[in-house]
Amino acid sequence: MLSAIALAALIQSAPVSEDIFILSEPAPLHGTLLTPVETQAAAVLIPGSGPTDRNGDQLPAIRAATLRLLAEGLAGQGVATVRIDKRGVGASAAATLSEDALRFDHMVEDARAGAADLTARTGRDCVWLMGHSEGGLVAQVAAADNPQVCGVVLLASAGRPAADVLREQLAALPQPMNDQAMHALTELEAGRTVEPVAGLEALFRPSVQPYLISWFRHDPRELAAAYERPMLIVHAGRDIQVGEADAEALAAAQPNARRLDLEGVNHVLKAAPADRAGNIAVYADPDAPLAEGLADAVAAFILEN
């Protein structure tokens, strides 16, 4: 049993968790600021695609708490973090936009607002943007020509335009659906809407096409090549969503970037078995720890730069 003195020391050394909000339209975005006792740097954690909350989860299927665990690990190394419920999710439910009104640029605006808010709260000249999966592309766009951003950390992030990733995922479709899907992607890349493809109505529904158009115009390789501040590329060896080719493309585009490879680790940045079913099961395991050494390595990179 801890003595009163030991307990008091433990409490004083623990990071402080605070619920915050960031002004946004049509309503504020809500999240968590985690502040270590001695802050040496600060970062905004940006979640991936879909209805992802501040912890990196999409309940009930994805409960890995990747961003919460990363924030806690970084706090132990002196890095303060903000992580936010995305628009329409959790405490940010009121900030939702209709599907036909939502654009990729809204997420970029939210990341920029998060960086501005965190610089003000911490009194630092700049903060880091750390994006997981699609959040990596958000971080890249939000960091471009932004003096409030010290650098970016890309966690299991795509190294190719989203349309190319979809082409790869849809390559096995039977004809004529394959040709129709490829034509639709080409048209959307050019900024033109299309008729929904039979059998793929969910992907190409009219209400989501404006978002796809806004998403497809960003090339992570071009953004990486143009970025002159520090960049860390984190690749998970057993990632079944973002492959080795993506990390290689980013690294080739920006030779000054540093790369961190995590062996035996999956897309949610946790140790995972090689078989697909076992890999996916980790997505729903909040008790599985974050990949060993990940938080320490990310913190070390940030503090070095």
Short mmCIF file of C-alpha atoms in Angstrom, two decimals:
data_model
loop_
_atom_site.label_atom_id
_atom_site.label_comp_id
_atom_site.label_asym_id
_atom_site.label_seq_id
_atom_site.Cartn_x
_atom_site.Cartn_y
_atom_site.Cartn_z
CA MET A 1 0.00 0.00 0.00
CA LEU A 2 1.36 3.44 -1.00
CA SER A 3 2.19 5.91 1.74
CA ALA A 4 0.54 9.33 1.66
CA ILE A 5 3.84 10.90 0.55
CA ALA A 6 4.37 8.37 -2.24
CA LEU A 7 0.79 8.77 -3.41
CA ALA A 8 1.11 12.57 -3.48
CA ALA A 9 4.34 12.30 -5.49
CA LEU A 10 2.66 9.94 -7.94
CA ILE A 11 -0.27 12.33 -8.43
CA GLN A 12 2.05 15.30 -8.94
CA SER A 13 4.02 13.45 -11.62
CA ALA A 14 0.96 12.28 -13.55
CA PRO A 15 -0.07 14.12 -16.73
CA VAL A 16 -3.17 16.29 -16.49
CA SER A 17 -6.15 15.34 -18.68
CA GLU A 18 -8.53 18.14 -19.59
CA ASP A 19 -11.66 18.24 -21.75
CA ILE A 20 -11.40 21.08 -24.26
CA PHE A 21 -13.24 22.43 -27.28
CA ILE A 22 -12.07 24.13 -30.46
CA LEU A 23 -14.30 26.66 -32.18
CA SER A 24 -15.77 25.38 -35.42
CA GLU A 25 -18.89 25.69 -37.57
CA PRO A 26 -21.66 24.67 -37.12
CA ALA A 27 -20.56 23.73 -33.58
CA PRO A 28 -17.34 23.32 -31.55
CA LEU A 29 -15.13 20.25 -31.79
CA HIS A 30 -14.51 18.52 -28.47
CA GLY A 31 -11.48 16.61 -27.34
CA THR A 32 -8.83 15.93 -24.71
CA LEU A 33 -5.69 17.88 -23.85
CA LEU A 34 -3.14 15.69 -22.08
CA THR A 35 -0.37 17.75 -20.48
CA PRO A 36 2.75 16.30 -18.83
CA VAL A 37 4.22 17.92 -15.74
CA GLU A 38 7.03 19.40 -17.85
CA THR A 39 6.00 20.01 -21.46
CA GLN A 40 8.88 19.94 -23.91
CA ALA A 41 6.84 19.74 -27.13
CA ALA A 42 3.22 19.45 -28.23
CA ALA A 43 1.33 17.57 -30.94
CA VAL A 44 -2.14 17.31 -32.43
CA LEU A 45 -3.20 13.69 -33.03
CA ILE A 46 -5.34 13.34 -36.17
CA PRO A 47 -7.55 10.25 -36.55
CA GLY A 48 -8.07 8.22 -39.70
CA SER A 49 -11.03 7.90 -42.03
CA GLY A 50 -14.65 7.38 -41.10
CA PRO A 51 -16.47 8.15 -37.84
CA THR A 52 -13.38 7.97 -35.64
CA ASP A 53 -13.33 9.37 -32.13
CA ARG A 54 -10.56 11.08 -30.16
CA ASN A 55 -9.13 7.73 -29.04
CA GLY A 56 -8.84 6.41 -32.60
CA ASP A 57 -11.87 4.13 -32.25
CA GLN A 58 -14.94 3.43 -34.36
CA LEU A 59 -17.31 1.74 -31.96
CA PRO A 60 -18.23 -1.03 -31.71
CA ALA A 61 -15.88 -2.69 -34.24
CA ILE A 62 -12.65 -0.75 -33.66
CA ARG A 63 -11.71 -0.35 -30.00
CA ALA A 64 -7.93 -0.40 -30.10
CA ALA A 65 -7.63 3.06 -28.45
CA THR A 66 -4.52 3.70 -30.56
CA LEU A 67 -4.51 7.48 -30.20
CA ARG A 68 -5.27 7.45 -26.49
CA LEU A 69 -2.43 5.02 -25.83
CA LEU A 70 -0.08 7.04 -27.99
CA ALA A 71 -1.03 10.25 -26.18
CA GLU A 72 -0.36 8.60 -22.83
CA GLY A 73 3.00 7.29 -24.01
CA LEU A 74 4.03 10.67 -25.38
CA ALA A 75 3.00 12.41 -22.15
CA GLY A 76 5.47 10.19 -20.33
CA GLN A 77 8.20 11.67 -22.53
CA GLY A 78 7.21 15.31 -22.10
CA VAL A 79 5.01 15.72 -25.19
CA ALA A 80 1.60 17.32 -24.64
CA THR A 81 -1.16 16.23 -27.02
CA VAL A 82 -4.62 17.21 -28.17
CA ARG A 83 -6.90 14.62 -29.71
CA ILE A 84 -10.36 15.48 -31.02
CA ASP A 85 -13.62 13.69 -31.76
CA LYS A 86 -14.17 14.15 -35.50
CA ARG A 87 -17.18 16.04 -36.80
CA GLY A 88 -20.38 14.11 -36.10
CA VAL A 89 -18.67 11.75 -33.64
CA GLY A 90 -18.91 11.55 -29.85
CA ALA A 91 -18.94 14.94 -28.16
CA SER A 92 -18.49 16.61 -31.57
CA ALA A 93 -21.83 15.25 -32.81
CA ALA A 94 -23.31 18.73 -33.20
CA ALA A 95 -20.51 19.71 -35.59
CA THR A 96 -21.67 17.23 -38.21
CA LEU A 97 -22.23 18.30 -41.81
CA SER A 98 -24.52 16.64 -44.32
CA GLU A 99 -22.71 14.12 -46.48
CA ASP A 100 -23.13 16.20 -49.63
CA ALA A 101 -21.65 19.24 -47.87
CA LEU A 102 -18.61 17.51 -46.31
CA ARG A 103 -15.22 18.00 -47.96
CA PHE A 104 -11.73 16.74 -47.20
CA ASP A 105 -10.84 20.39 -46.66
CA HIS A 106 -13.04 20.47 -43.55
CA MET A 107 -10.72 17.99 -41.86
CA VAL A 108 -7.72 20.04 -42.93
CA GLU A 109 -9.33 23.17 -41.46
CA ASP A 110 -9.99 21.28 -38.21
CA ALA A 111 -6.34 20.16 -38.02
CA ARG A 112 -5.12 23.71 -38.62
CA ALA A 113 -7.50 24.98 -35.94
CA GLY A 114 -6.18 22.32 -33.57
CA ALA A 115 -2.60 23.42 -34.21
CA ALA A 116 -3.47 27.08 -33.63
CA ASP A 117 -5.35 26.24 -30.43
CA LEU A 118 -2.54 24.07 -29.06
CA THR A 119 0.16 26.66 -29.78
CA ALA A 120 -1.90 29.19 -27.84
CA ARG A 121 -2.53 26.82 -24.92
CA THR A 122 1.10 25.76 -24.59
CA GLY A 123 2.74 29.06 -25.52
CA ARG A 124 4.97 27.31 -28.05
CA ASP A 125 6.06 28.73 -31.40
CA CYS A 126 4.86 25.61 -33.20
CA VAL A 127 3.38 22.17 -32.59
CA TRP A 128 3.50 18.85 -34.40
CA LEU A 129 0.80 17.24 -36.51
CA MET A 130 0.61 13.48 -36.12
CA GLY A 131 -1.84 11.68 -38.42
CA HIS A 132 -2.91 8.06 -38.41
CA SER A 133 -3.95 6.42 -41.69
CA GLU A 134 -5.96 8.99 -43.69
CA GLY A 135 -5.11 11.43 -40.92
CA GLY A 136 -1.57 11.41 -42.28
CA LEU A 137 -2.75 13.05 -45.50
CA VAL A 138 -4.76 15.54 -43.45
CA ALA A 139 -1.59 16.35 -41.52
CA GLN A 140 0.42 16.83 -44.72
CA VAL A 141 -2.07 19.24 -46.24
CA ALA A 142 -2.58 21.14 -42.97
CA ALA A 143 1.18 21.46 -42.44
CA ALA A 144 1.96 22.87 -45.88
CA ASP A 145 3.15 26.49 -45.59
CA ASN A 146 1.98 26.55 -41.97
CA PRO A 147 4.51 28.14 -39.58
CA GLN A 148 2.52 26.88 -36.57
CA VAL A 149 3.52 23.30 -37.47
CA CYS A 150 7.01 22.13 -36.42
CA GLY A 151 6.83 18.93 -38.45
CA VAL A 152 4.68 15.90 -39.23
CA VAL A 153 4.53 12.28 -38.11
CA LEU A 154 2.80 9.94 -40.57
CA LEU A 155 1.50 6.83 -38.83
CA ALA A 156 0.56 4.00 -41.22
CA SER A 157 -0.33 6.59 -43.86
CA ALA A 158 -0.87 6.08 -47.59
CA GLY A 159 1.90 7.14 -49.95
CA ARG A 160 -0.31 7.27 -53.05
CA PRO A 161 -3.38 9.29 -54.03
CA ALA A 162 -6.61 7.84 -52.67
CA ALA A 163 -7.91 7.09 -56.17
CA ASP A 164 -4.87 4.89 -56.85
CA VAL A 165 -5.46 2.99 -53.59
CA LEU A 166 -9.10 2.42 -54.60
CA ARG A 167 -8.01 1.22 -58.04
CA GLU A 168 -5.86 -1.40 -56.38
CA GLN A 169 -8.67 -2.46 -54.05
CA LEU A 170 -11.19 -2.70 -56.91
CA ALA A 171 -8.85 -4.40 -59.41
CA ALA A 172 -10.40 -7.85 -58.89
CA LEU A 173 -13.94 -6.76 -59.80
CA PRO A 174 -15.55 -8.70 -62.66
CA GLN A 175 -16.32 -7.07 -65.97
CA PRO A 176 -18.06 -4.83 -66.89
CA MET A 177 -18.09 -3.53 -63.28
CA ASN A 178 -14.31 -3.18 -63.30
CA ASP A 179 -14.25 -0.89 -66.34
CA GLN A 180 -17.14 1.15 -64.97
CA ALA A 181 -15.43 1.60 -61.60
CA MET A 182 -12.12 2.64 -63.18
CA HIS A 183 -13.94 5.12 -65.42
CA ALA A 184 -15.75 6.56 -62.40
CA LEU A 185 -12.48 7.04 -60.52
CA THR A 186 -10.90 8.80 -63.51
CA GLU A 187 -13.88 11.14 -63.84
CA LEU A 188 -13.89 11.97 -60.14
CA GLU A 189 -10.14 12.68 -60.27
CA ALA A 190 -10.91 15.18 -63.02
CA GLY A 191 -13.51 16.84 -60.81
CA ARG A 192 -16.55 15.47 -62.62
CA THR A 193 -19.42 13.60 -60.95
CA VAL A 194 -20.65 10.29 -62.37
CA GLU A 195 -23.66 8.03 -62.37
CA PRO A 196 -23.46 5.41 -59.58
CA VAL A 197 -21.92 2.11 -60.66
CA ALA A 198 -24.34 -0.82 -60.35
CA GLY A 199 -23.21 -2.94 -57.42
CA LEU A 200 -20.99 -0.16 -56.07
CA GLU A 201 -23.70 2.35 -55.17
CA ALA A 202 -22.37 2.76 -51.64
CA LEU A 203 -18.93 3.84 -52.89
CA PHE A 204 -20.11 6.09 -55.71
CA ARG A 205 -23.37 7.45 -54.28
CA PRO A 206 -24.02 11.02 -55.47
CA SER A 207 -23.91 12.52 -51.98
CA VAL A 208 -20.34 11.34 -51.33
CA GLN A 209 -18.86 12.20 -54.71
CA PRO A 210 -18.03 15.85 -53.82
CA TYR A 211 -16.00 14.54 -50.88
CA LEU A 212 -14.20 12.03 -53.10
CA ILE A 213 -13.35 14.77 -55.59
CA SER A 214 -11.90 16.94 -52.83
CA TRP A 215 -9.94 13.96 -51.44
CA PHE A 216 -8.57 12.68 -54.73
CA ARG A 217 -6.81 15.91 -55.66
CA HIS A 218 -4.16 15.52 -52.96
CA ASP A 219 -1.05 13.47 -53.73
CA PRO A 220 0.92 12.57 -50.58
CA ARG A 221 4.10 12.15 -52.64
CA GLU A 222 3.92 15.71 -53.96
CA LEU A 223 3.18 17.04 -50.49
CA ALA A 224 6.11 15.09 -49.02
CA ALA A 225 8.50 16.29 -51.72
CA ALA A 226 7.59 19.92 -51.07
CA TYR A 227 7.75 19.70 -47.28
CA GLU A 228 10.94 21.14 -45.80
CA ARG A 229 10.38 20.59 -42.07
CA PRO A 230 11.01 17.32 -40.17
CA MET A 231 8.97 14.29 -41.19
CA LEU A 232 8.77 10.83 -39.62
CA ILE A 233 7.25 7.97 -41.64
CA VAL A 234 6.03 5.08 -39.48
CA HIS A 235 5.34 1.79 -41.30
CA ALA A 236 3.78 -1.26 -39.67
CA GLY A 237 5.06 -4.52 -41.11
CA ARG A 238 1.75 -6.41 -40.76
CA ASP A 239 -0.48 -3.56 -41.90
CA ILE A 240 -3.17 -5.04 -44.16
CA GLN A 241 -4.51 -1.61 -45.14
CA VAL A 242 -1.39 0.44 -45.94
CA GLY A 243 1.50 -1.43 -47.49
CA GLU A 244 5.26 -1.28 -47.79
CA ALA A 245 4.87 0.49 -51.14
CA ASP A 246 3.23 3.44 -49.42
CA ALA A 247 6.09 3.96 -46.98
CA GLU A 248 8.59 3.58 -49.81
CA ALA A 249 6.74 6.14 -51.95
CA LEU A 250 6.77 8.72 -49.14
CA ALA A 251 10.43 8.09 -48.34
CA ALA A 252 11.42 8.31 -52.01
CA ALA A 253 9.54 11.58 -52.37
CA GLN A 254 11.24 13.13 -49.33
CA PRO A 255 14.76 11.70 -48.82
CA ASN A 256 15.27 13.86 -45.72
CA ALA A 257 12.41 12.15 -43.91
CA ARG A 258 13.18 9.56 -41.27
CA ARG A 259 11.52 6.16 -41.44
CA LEU A 260 10.52 3.90 -38.55
CA ASP A 261 9.61 0.29 -39.36
CA LEU A 262 7.62 -1.73 -36.83
CA GLU A 263 7.96 -5.47 -37.36
CA GLY A 264 4.99 -7.69 -36.49
CA VAL A 265 2.72 -4.66 -35.99
CA ASN A 266 -0.62 -3.99 -37.70
CA HIS A 267 -2.56 -0.93 -38.86
CA VAL A 268 -3.73 0.04 -35.36
CA LEU A 269 -0.06 0.03 -34.31
CA LYS A 270 -0.18 -3.02 -32.10
CA ALA A 271 1.58 -6.38 -32.24
CA ALA A 272 -0.54 -8.75 -34.34
CA PRO A 273 -0.36 -12.31 -35.66
CA ALA A 274 0.36 -12.96 -39.32
CA ASP A 275 -3.04 -14.47 -40.15
CA ARG A 276 -5.71 -12.01 -41.33
CA ALA A 277 -8.37 -13.03 -38.82
CA GLY A 278 -5.97 -12.66 -35.91
CA ASN A 279 -4.71 -9.36 -37.28
CA ILE A 280 -8.22 -7.92 -37.48
CA ALA A 281 -9.11 -9.23 -34.01
CA VAL A 282 -6.51 -6.86 -32.54
CA TYR A 283 -8.57 -3.91 -33.84
CA ALA A 284 -11.20 -4.73 -31.19
CA ASP A 285 -8.79 -5.30 -28.29
CA PRO A 286 -8.42 -2.18 -26.10
CA ASP A 287 -6.21 -4.10 -23.66
CA ALA A 288 -3.49 -4.91 -26.19
CA PRO A 289 -0.60 -2.46 -25.65
CA LEU A 290 0.71 -0.09 -28.28
CA ALA A 291 3.69 -1.39 -30.27
CA GLU A 292 6.69 -1.63 -28.00
CA GLY A 293 8.95 1.40 -28.26
CA LEU A 294 6.66 3.34 -30.61
CA ALA A 295 5.81 6.22 -28.28
CA ASP A 296 9.42 6.50 -27.14
CA ALA A 297 10.72 6.57 -30.72
CA VAL A 298 8.18 9.18 -31.83
CA ALA A 299 8.89 11.35 -28.79
CA ALA A 300 12.64 11.07 -29.35
CA PHE A 301 12.24 12.21 -32.97
CA ILE A 302 10.09 15.17 -31.93
CA LEU A 303 12.44 16.26 -29.16
CA GLU A 304 15.50 15.95 -31.41
CA ASN A 305 13.90 18.34 -33.89
#
